[in-house]
PDB file of C-alpha atoms in Angstrom:
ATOM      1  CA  UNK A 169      12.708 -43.284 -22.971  1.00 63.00           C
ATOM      2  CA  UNK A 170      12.379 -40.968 -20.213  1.00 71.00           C
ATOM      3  CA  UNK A 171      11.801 -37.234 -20.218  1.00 75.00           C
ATOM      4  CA  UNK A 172      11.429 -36.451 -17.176  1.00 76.00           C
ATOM      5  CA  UNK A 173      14.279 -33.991 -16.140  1.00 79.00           C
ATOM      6  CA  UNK A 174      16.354 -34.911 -12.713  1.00 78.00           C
ATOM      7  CA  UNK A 175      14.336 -32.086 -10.493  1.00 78.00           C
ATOM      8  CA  UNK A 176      10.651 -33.416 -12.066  1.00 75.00           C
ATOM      9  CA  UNK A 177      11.587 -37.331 -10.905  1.00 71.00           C
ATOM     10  CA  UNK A 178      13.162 -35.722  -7.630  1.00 71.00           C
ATOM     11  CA  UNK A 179       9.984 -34.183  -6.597  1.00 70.00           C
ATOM     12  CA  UNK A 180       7.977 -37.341  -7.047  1.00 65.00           C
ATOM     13  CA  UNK A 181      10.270 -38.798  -4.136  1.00 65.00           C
ATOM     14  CA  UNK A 182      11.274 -37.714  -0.384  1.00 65.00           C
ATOM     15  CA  UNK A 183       8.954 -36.079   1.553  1.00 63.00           C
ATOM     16  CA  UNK A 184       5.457 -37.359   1.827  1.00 65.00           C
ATOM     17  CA  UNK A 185       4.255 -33.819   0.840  1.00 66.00           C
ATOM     18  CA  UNK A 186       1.870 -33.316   3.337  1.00 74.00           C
ATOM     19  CA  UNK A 187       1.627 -33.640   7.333  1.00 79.00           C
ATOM     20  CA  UNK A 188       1.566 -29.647   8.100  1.00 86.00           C
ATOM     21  CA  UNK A 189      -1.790 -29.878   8.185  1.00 89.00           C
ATOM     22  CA  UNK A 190      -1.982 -33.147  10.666  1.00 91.00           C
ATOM     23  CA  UNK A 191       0.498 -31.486  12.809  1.00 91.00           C
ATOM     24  CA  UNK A 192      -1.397 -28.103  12.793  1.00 93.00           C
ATOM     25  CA  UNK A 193      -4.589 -29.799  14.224  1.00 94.00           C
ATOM     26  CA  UNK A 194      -2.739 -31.492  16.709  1.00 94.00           C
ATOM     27  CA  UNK A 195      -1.648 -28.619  18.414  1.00 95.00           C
ATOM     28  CA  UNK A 196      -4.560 -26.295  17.508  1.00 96.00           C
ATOM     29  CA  UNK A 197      -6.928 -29.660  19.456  1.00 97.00           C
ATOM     30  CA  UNK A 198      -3.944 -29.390  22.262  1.00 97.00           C
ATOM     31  CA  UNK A 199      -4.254 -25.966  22.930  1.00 97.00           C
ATOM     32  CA  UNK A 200      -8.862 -26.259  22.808  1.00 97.00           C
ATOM     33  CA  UNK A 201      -7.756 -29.203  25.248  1.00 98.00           C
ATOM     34  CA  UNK A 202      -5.967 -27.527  27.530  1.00 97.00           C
ATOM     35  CA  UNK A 203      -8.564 -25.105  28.278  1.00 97.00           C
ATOM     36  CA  UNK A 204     -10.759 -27.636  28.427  1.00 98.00           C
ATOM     37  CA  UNK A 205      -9.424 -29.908  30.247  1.00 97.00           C
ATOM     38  CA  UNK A 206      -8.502 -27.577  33.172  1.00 96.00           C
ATOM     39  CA  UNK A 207     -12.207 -26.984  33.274  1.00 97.00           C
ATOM     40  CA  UNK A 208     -12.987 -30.018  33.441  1.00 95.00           C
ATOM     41  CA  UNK A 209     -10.773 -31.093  36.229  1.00 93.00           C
ATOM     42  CA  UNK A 210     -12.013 -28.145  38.456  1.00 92.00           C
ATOM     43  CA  UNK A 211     -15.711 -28.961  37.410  1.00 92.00           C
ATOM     44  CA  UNK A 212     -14.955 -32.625  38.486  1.00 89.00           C
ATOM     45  CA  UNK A 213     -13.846 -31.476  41.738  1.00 85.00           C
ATOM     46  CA  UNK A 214     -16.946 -29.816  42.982  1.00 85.00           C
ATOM     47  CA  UNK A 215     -19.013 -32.771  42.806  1.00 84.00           C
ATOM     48  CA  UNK A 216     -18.735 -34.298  46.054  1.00 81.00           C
ATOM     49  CA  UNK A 217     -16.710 -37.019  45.580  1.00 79.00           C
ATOM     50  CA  UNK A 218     -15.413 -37.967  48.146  1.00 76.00           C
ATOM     51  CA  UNK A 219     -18.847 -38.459  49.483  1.00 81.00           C
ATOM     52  CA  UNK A 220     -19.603 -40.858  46.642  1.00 77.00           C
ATOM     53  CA  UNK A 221     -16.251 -42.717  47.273  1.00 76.00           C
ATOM     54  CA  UNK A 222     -16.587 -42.880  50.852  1.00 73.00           C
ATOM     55  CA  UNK A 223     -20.681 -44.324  50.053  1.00 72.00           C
ATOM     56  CA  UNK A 224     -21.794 -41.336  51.849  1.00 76.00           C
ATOM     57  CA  UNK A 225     -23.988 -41.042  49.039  1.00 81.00           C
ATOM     58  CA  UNK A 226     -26.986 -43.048  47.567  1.00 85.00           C
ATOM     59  CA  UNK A 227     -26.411 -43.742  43.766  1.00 84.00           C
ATOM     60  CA  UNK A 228     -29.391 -42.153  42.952  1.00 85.00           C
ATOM     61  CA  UNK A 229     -28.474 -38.615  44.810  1.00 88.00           C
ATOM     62  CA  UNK A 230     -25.091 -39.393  42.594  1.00 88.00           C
ATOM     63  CA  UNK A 231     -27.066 -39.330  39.527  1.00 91.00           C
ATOM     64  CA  UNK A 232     -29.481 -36.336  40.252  1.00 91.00           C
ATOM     65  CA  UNK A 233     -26.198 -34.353  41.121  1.00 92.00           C
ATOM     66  CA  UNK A 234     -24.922 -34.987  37.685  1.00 92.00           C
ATOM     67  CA  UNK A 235     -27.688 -34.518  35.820  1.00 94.00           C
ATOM     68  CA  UNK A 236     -28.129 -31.294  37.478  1.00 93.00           C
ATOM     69  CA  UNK A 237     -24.876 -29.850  36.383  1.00 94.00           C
ATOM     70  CA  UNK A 238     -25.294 -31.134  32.874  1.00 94.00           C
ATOM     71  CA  UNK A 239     -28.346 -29.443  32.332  1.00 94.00           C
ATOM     72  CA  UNK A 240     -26.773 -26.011  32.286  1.00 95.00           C
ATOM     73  CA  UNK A 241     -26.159 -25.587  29.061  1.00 96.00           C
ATOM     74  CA  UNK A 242     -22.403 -24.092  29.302  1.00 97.00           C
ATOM     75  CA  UNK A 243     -21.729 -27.610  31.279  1.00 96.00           C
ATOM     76  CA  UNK A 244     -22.776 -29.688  27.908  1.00 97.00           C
ATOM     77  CA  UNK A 245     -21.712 -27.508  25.527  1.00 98.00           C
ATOM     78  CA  UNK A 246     -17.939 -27.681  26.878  1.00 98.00           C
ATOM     79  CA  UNK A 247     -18.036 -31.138  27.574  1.00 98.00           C
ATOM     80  CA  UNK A 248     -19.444 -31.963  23.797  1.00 98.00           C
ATOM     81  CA  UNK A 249     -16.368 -29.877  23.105  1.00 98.00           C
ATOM     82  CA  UNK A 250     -14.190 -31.894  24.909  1.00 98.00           C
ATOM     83  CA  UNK A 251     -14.819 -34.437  23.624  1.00 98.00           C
ATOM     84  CA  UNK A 252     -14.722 -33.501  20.176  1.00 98.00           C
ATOM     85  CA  UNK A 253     -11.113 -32.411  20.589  1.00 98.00           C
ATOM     86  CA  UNK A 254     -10.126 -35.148  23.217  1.00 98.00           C
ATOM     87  CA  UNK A 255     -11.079 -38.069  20.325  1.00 98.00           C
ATOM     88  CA  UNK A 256      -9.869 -35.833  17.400  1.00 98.00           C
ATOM     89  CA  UNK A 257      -6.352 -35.188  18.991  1.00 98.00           C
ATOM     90  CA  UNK A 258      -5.985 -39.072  20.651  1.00 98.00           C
ATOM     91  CA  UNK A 259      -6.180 -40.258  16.787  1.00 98.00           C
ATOM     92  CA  UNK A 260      -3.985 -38.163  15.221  1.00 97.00           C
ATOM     93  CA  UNK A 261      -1.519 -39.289  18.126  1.00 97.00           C
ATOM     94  CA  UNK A 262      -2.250 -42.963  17.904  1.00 97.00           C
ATOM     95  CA  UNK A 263      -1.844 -42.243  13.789  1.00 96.00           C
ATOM     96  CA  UNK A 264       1.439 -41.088  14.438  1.00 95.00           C
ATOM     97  CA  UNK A 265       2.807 -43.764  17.031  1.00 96.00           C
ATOM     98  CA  UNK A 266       0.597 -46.831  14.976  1.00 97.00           C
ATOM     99  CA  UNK A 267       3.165 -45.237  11.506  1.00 94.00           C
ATOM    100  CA  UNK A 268       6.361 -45.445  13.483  1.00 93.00           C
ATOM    101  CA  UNK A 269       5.994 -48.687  15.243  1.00 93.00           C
ATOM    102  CA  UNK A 270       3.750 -50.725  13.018  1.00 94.00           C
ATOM    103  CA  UNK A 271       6.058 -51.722  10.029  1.00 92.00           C
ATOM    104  CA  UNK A 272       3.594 -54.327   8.132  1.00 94.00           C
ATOM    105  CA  UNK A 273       1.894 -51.849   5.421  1.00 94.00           C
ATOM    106  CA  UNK A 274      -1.053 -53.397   5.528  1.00 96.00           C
ATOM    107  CA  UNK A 275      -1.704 -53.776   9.580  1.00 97.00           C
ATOM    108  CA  UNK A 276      -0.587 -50.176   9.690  1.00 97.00           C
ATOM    109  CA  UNK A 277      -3.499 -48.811   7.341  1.00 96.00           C
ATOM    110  CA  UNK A 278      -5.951 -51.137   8.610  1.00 98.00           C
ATOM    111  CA  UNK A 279      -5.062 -50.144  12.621  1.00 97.00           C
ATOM    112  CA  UNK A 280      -5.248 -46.307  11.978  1.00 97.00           C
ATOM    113  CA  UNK A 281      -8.441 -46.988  10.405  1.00 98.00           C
ATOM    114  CA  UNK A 282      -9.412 -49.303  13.235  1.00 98.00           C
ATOM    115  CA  UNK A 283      -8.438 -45.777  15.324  1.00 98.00           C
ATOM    116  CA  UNK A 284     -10.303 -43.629  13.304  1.00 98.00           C
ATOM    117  CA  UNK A 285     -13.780 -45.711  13.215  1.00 98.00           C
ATOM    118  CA  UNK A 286     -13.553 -46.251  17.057  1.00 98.00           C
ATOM    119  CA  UNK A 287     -12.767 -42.620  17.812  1.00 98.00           C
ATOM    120  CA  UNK A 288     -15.290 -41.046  15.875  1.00 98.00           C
ATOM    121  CA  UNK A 289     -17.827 -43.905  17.172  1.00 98.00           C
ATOM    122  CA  UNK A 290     -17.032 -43.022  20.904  1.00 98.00           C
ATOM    123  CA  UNK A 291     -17.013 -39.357  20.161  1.00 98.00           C
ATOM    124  CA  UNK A 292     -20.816 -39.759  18.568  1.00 98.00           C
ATOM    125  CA  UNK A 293     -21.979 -42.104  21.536  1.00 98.00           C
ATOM    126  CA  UNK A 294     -20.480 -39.350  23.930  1.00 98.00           C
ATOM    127  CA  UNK A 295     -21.805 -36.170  22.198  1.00 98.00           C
ATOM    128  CA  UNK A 296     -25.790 -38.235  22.361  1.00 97.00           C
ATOM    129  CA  UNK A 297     -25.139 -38.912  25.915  1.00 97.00           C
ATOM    130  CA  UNK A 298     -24.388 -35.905  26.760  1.00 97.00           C
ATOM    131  CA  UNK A 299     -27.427 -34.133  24.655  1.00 97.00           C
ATOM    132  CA  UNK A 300     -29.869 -36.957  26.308  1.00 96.00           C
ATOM    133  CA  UNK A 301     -28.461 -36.226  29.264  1.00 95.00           C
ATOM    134  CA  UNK A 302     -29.294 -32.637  28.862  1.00 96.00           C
ATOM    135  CA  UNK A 303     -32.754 -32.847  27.693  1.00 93.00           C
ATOM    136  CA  UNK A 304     -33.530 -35.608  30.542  1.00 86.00           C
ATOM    137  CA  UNK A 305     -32.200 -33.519  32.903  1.00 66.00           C
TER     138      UNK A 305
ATOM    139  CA  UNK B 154      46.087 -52.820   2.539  1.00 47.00           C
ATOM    140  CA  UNK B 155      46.095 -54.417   5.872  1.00 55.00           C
ATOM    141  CA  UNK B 156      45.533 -51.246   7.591  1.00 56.00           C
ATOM    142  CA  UNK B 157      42.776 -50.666   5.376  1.00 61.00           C
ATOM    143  CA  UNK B 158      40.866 -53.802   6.200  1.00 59.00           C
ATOM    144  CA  UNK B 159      41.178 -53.237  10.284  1.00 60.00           C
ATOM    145  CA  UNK B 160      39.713 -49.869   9.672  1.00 61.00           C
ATOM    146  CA  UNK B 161      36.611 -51.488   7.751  1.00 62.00           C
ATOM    147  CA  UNK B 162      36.518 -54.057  10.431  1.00 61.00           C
ATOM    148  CA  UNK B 163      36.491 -51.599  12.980  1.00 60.00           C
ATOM    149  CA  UNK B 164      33.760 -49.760  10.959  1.00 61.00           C
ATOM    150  CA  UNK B 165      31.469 -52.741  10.961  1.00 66.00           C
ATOM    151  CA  UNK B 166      31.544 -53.129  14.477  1.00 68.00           C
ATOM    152  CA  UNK B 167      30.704 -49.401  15.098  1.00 68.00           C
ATOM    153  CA  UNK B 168      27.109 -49.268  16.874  1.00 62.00           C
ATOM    154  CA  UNK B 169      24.417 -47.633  14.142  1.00 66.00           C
ATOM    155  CA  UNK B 170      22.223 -44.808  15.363  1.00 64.00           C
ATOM    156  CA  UNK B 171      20.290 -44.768  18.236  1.00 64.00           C
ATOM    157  CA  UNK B 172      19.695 -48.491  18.943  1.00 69.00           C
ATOM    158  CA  UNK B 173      17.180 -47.964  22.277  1.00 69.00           C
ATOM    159  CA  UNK B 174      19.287 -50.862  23.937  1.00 74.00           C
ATOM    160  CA  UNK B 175      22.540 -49.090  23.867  1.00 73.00           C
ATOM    161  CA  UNK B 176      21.469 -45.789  24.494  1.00 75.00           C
ATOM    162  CA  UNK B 177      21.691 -43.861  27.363  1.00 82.00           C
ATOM    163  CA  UNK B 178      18.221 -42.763  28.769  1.00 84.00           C
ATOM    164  CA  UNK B 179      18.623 -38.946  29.241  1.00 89.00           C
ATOM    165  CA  UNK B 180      16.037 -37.419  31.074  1.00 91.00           C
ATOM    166  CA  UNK B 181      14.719 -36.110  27.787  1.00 91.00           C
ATOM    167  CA  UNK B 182      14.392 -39.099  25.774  1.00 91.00           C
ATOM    168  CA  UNK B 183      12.657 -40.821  28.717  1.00 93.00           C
ATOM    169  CA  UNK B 184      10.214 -38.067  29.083  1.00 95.00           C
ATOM    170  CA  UNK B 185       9.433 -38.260  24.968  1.00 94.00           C
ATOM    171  CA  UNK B 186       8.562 -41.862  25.213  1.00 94.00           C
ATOM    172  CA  UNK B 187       6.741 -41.111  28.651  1.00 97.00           C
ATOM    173  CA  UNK B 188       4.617 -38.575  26.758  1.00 97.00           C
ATOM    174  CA  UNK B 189       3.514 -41.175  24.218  1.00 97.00           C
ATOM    175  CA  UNK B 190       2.519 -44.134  26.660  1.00 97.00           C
ATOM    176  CA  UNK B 191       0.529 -41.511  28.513  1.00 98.00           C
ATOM    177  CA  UNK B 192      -1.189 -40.740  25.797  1.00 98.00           C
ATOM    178  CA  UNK B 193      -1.921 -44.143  24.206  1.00 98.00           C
ATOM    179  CA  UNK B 194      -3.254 -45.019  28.191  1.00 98.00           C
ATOM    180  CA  UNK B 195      -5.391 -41.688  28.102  1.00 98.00           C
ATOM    181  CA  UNK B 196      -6.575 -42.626  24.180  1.00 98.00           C
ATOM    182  CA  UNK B 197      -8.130 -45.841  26.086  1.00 98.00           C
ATOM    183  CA  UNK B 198      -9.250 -44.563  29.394  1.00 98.00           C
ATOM    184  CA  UNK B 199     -11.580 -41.705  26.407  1.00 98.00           C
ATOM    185  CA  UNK B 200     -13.624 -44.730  25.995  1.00 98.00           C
ATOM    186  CA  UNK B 201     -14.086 -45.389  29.724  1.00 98.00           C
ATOM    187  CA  UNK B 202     -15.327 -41.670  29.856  1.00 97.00           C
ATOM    188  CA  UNK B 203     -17.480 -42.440  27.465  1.00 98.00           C
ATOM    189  CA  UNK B 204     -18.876 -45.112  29.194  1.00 98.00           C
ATOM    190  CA  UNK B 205     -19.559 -43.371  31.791  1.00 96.00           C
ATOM    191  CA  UNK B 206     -21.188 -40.315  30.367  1.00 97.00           C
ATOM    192  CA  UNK B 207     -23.971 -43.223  28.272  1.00 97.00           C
ATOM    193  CA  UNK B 208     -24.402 -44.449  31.942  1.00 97.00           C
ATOM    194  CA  UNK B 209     -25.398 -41.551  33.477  1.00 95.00           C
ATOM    195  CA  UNK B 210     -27.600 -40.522  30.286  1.00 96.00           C
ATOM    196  CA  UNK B 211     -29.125 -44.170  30.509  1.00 95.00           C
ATOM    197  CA  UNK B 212     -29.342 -44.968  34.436  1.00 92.00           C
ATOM    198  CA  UNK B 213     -30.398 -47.766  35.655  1.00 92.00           C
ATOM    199  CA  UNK B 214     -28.643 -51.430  35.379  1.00 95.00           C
ATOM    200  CA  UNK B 215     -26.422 -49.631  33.225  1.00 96.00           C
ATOM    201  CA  UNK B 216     -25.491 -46.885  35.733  1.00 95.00           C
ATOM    202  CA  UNK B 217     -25.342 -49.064  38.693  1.00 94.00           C
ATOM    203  CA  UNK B 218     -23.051 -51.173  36.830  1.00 96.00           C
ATOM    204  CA  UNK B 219     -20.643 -48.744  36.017  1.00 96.00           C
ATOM    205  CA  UNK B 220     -20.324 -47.117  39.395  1.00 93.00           C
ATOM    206  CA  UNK B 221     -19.749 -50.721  40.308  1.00 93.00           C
ATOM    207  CA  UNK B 222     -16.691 -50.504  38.093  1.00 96.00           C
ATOM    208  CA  UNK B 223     -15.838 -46.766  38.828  1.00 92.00           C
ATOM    209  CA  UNK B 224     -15.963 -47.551  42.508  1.00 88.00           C
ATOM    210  CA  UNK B 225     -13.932 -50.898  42.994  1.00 92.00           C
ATOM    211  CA  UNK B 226      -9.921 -51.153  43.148  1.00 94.00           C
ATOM    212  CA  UNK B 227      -9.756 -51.862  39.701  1.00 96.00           C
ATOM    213  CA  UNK B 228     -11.441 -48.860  38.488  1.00 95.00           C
ATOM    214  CA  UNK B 229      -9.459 -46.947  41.322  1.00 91.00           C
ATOM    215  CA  UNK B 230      -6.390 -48.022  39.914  1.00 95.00           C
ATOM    216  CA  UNK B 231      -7.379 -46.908  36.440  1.00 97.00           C
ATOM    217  CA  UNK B 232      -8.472 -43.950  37.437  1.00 94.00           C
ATOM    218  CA  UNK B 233      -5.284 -42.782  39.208  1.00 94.00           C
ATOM    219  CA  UNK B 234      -3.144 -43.736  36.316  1.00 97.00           C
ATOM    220  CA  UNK B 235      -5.266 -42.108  34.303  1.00 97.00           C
ATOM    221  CA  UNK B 236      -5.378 -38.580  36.172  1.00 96.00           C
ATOM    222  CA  UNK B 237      -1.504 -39.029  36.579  1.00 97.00           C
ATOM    223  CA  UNK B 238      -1.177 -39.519  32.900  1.00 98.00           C
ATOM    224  CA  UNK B 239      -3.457 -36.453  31.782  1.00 98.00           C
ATOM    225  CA  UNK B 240      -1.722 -33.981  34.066  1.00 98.00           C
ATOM    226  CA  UNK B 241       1.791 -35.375  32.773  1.00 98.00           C
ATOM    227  CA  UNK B 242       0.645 -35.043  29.024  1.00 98.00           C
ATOM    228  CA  UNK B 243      -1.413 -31.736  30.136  1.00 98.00           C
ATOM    229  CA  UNK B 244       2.054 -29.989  31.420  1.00 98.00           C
ATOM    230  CA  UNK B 245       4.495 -31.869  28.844  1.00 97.00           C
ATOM    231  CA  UNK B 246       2.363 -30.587  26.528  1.00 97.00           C
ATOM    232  CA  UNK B 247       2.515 -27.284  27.115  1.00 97.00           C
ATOM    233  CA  UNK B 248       6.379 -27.609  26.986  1.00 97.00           C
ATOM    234  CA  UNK B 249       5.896 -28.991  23.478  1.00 96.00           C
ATOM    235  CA  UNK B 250       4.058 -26.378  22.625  1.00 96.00           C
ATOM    236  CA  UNK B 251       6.914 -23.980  23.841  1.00 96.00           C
ATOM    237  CA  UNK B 252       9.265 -25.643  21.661  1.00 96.00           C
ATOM    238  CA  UNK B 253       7.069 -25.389  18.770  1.00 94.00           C
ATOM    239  CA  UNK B 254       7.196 -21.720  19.018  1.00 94.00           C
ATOM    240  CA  UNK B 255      11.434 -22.269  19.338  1.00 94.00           C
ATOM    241  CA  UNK B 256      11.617 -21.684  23.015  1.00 95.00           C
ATOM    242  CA  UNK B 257      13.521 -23.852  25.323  1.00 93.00           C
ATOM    243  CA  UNK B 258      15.411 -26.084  22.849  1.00 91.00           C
ATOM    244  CA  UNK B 259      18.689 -25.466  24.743  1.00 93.00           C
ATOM    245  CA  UNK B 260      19.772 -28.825  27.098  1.00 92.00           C
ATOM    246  CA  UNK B 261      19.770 -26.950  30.055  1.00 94.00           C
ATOM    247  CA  UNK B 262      16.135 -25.402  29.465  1.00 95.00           C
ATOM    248  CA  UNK B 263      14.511 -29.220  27.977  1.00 95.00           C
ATOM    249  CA  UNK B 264      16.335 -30.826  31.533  1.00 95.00           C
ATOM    250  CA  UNK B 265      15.058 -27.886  33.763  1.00 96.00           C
ATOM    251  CA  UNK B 266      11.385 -27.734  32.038  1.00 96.00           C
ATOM    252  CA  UNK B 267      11.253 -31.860  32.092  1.00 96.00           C
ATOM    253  CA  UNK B 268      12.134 -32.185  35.707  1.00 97.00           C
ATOM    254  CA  UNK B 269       9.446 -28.773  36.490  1.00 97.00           C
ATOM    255  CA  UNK B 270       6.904 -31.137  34.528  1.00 97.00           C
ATOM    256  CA  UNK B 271       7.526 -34.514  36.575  1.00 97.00           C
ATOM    257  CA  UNK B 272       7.129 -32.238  39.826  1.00 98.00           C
ATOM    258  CA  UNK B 273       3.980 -30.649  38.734  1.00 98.00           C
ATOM    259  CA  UNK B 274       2.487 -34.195  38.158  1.00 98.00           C
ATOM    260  CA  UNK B 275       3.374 -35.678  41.378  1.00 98.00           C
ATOM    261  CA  UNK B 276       2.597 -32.070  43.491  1.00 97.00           C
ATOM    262  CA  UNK B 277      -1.135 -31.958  41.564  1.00 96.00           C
ATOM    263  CA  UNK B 278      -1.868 -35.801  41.251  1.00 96.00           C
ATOM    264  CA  UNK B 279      -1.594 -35.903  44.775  1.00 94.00           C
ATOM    265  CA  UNK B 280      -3.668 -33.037  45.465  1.00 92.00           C
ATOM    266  CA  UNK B 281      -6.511 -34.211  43.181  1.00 91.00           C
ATOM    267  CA  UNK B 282      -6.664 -37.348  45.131  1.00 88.00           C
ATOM    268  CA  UNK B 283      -6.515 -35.771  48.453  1.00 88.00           C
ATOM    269  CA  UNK B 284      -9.710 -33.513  47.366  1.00 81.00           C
ATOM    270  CA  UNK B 285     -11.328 -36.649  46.302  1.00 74.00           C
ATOM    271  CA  UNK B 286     -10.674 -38.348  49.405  1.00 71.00           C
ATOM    272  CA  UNK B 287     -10.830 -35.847  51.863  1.00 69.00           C
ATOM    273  CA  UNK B 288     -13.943 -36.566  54.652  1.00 49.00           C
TER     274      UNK B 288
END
């Protein structure tokens, strides 16, 4: 026999009971990447690309530019940021699209994992780039 | 009896809810689903950025190689989608963002702010290419 009363059973259904939390650090990794990526857009655009494009410029003087702004240490910094919050926010969004259009349980689980391990993989290889990058530079 | 069973009929035939085949895109709806395929193309092009920044740590073969990439039509035409795509989900994001604070919810406001955010794309996607290929 059951015990439970009708409210006790009713809260064990409906709402997954959680997701304020996932939908907090979207928007709180929306509004870092904003910032962000507004600085990096305008940092982008002082390298003189168009001179690289247009093979005004040896790879090698492309290279030594670069490494030149990544060794300030505000450049790296931000741009370990960035990433951070650019890999952190495109999984939660993937999570989200991969649970409404992904109806097989088991693919579903298995591809936000996939997500996960890739994004956090990238994220690492960027972040050591970036440091080696500094320190090399 | 009979009228009852027409009106059952009838009620079987009725469409369900929003069934994407039948529905009319409304500027709204198409810039939702816009906002998502921009970001699963910018979730992929992260891992070209990636690639790029372990080339330039590494140099080399493996930053010859991918200027080889970043600099031929292909990785032009990536490129440009993806810069059109970040500045879309850049400024439709901040409209989300007003909506999660409750502004702008009205269908005049969500029409007005949609067609300000496919303007701003076009007006600074084509200005970010013009910088990068002015002489």
């Amino acid at each position: 026999m059951n015990f439970k009363t009708s409210l006790k059973r009713a809260k064990g259904l409906g709402s997954a009971k959680e997701g304020t939390k996932h939908w907090l650090a979207q928007r709180v990794s929306a509004v870092a990447l904003i910032i962000l990526v507004i600085w990096m857009i305008s940092a982008f655009l002082q390298f003189p690309v168009a001179d690289i494009y247009g093979g005004g410029l040896s790879l090698l003087k492309t290279r030594e530019i670069a490494m030149e702004w990544i060794s300030h240490p505000l450049n790296s910094l931000l741009c370990i940021f960035l990433l951070i919050a650019m890999f952190y926010h495109g999984a939660l969004g993937m999570r989200v699209i991969l649970e409404d259009y992904v109806h097989n349980e088991l693919t579903k689980v298995l591809s936000i994992i996939a997500v996960n391990i890739l994004s956090f993989a990238a994220a690492v290889i960027g972040i050591f780039s970036v440091l080696s990058s500094f320190l090399n530079g | 009896m009979s009228e009852q069973k027409s009106e059952k009929i009838k009620l079987k035939e009725r469409p369900l809810s929003p069934h994407l085949t039948i529905y009319k895109p409304q500027i709204t709806s198409v810039l939702s689903i816009t906002h998502r395929a921009t970001g699963v193309f910018l979730f992929l092009g992260a891992f070209i950025f990636v690639w790029e920044l372990s080339a330039f740590a590494r140099g080399g073969d493996a930053f010859e190689c991918y200027m080889g990439f970043a600099t031929s039509w292909l990785g032009i035409f990536i490129a440009f989608f993806w810069v059109l795509s970040l500045f879309y989900h850049l400024f439709n994001g901040i409209r989300h963002i007003f909506w999660d604070m409750g502004l702008g919810f009205d269908i005049k406001t969500a029409a007005l702010s949609g067609a300000l955010v496919v303007i701003a794309t076009v007006i600074t996607t084509i200005y970010f290419f013009y910088l990068f290929y002015k002489a």
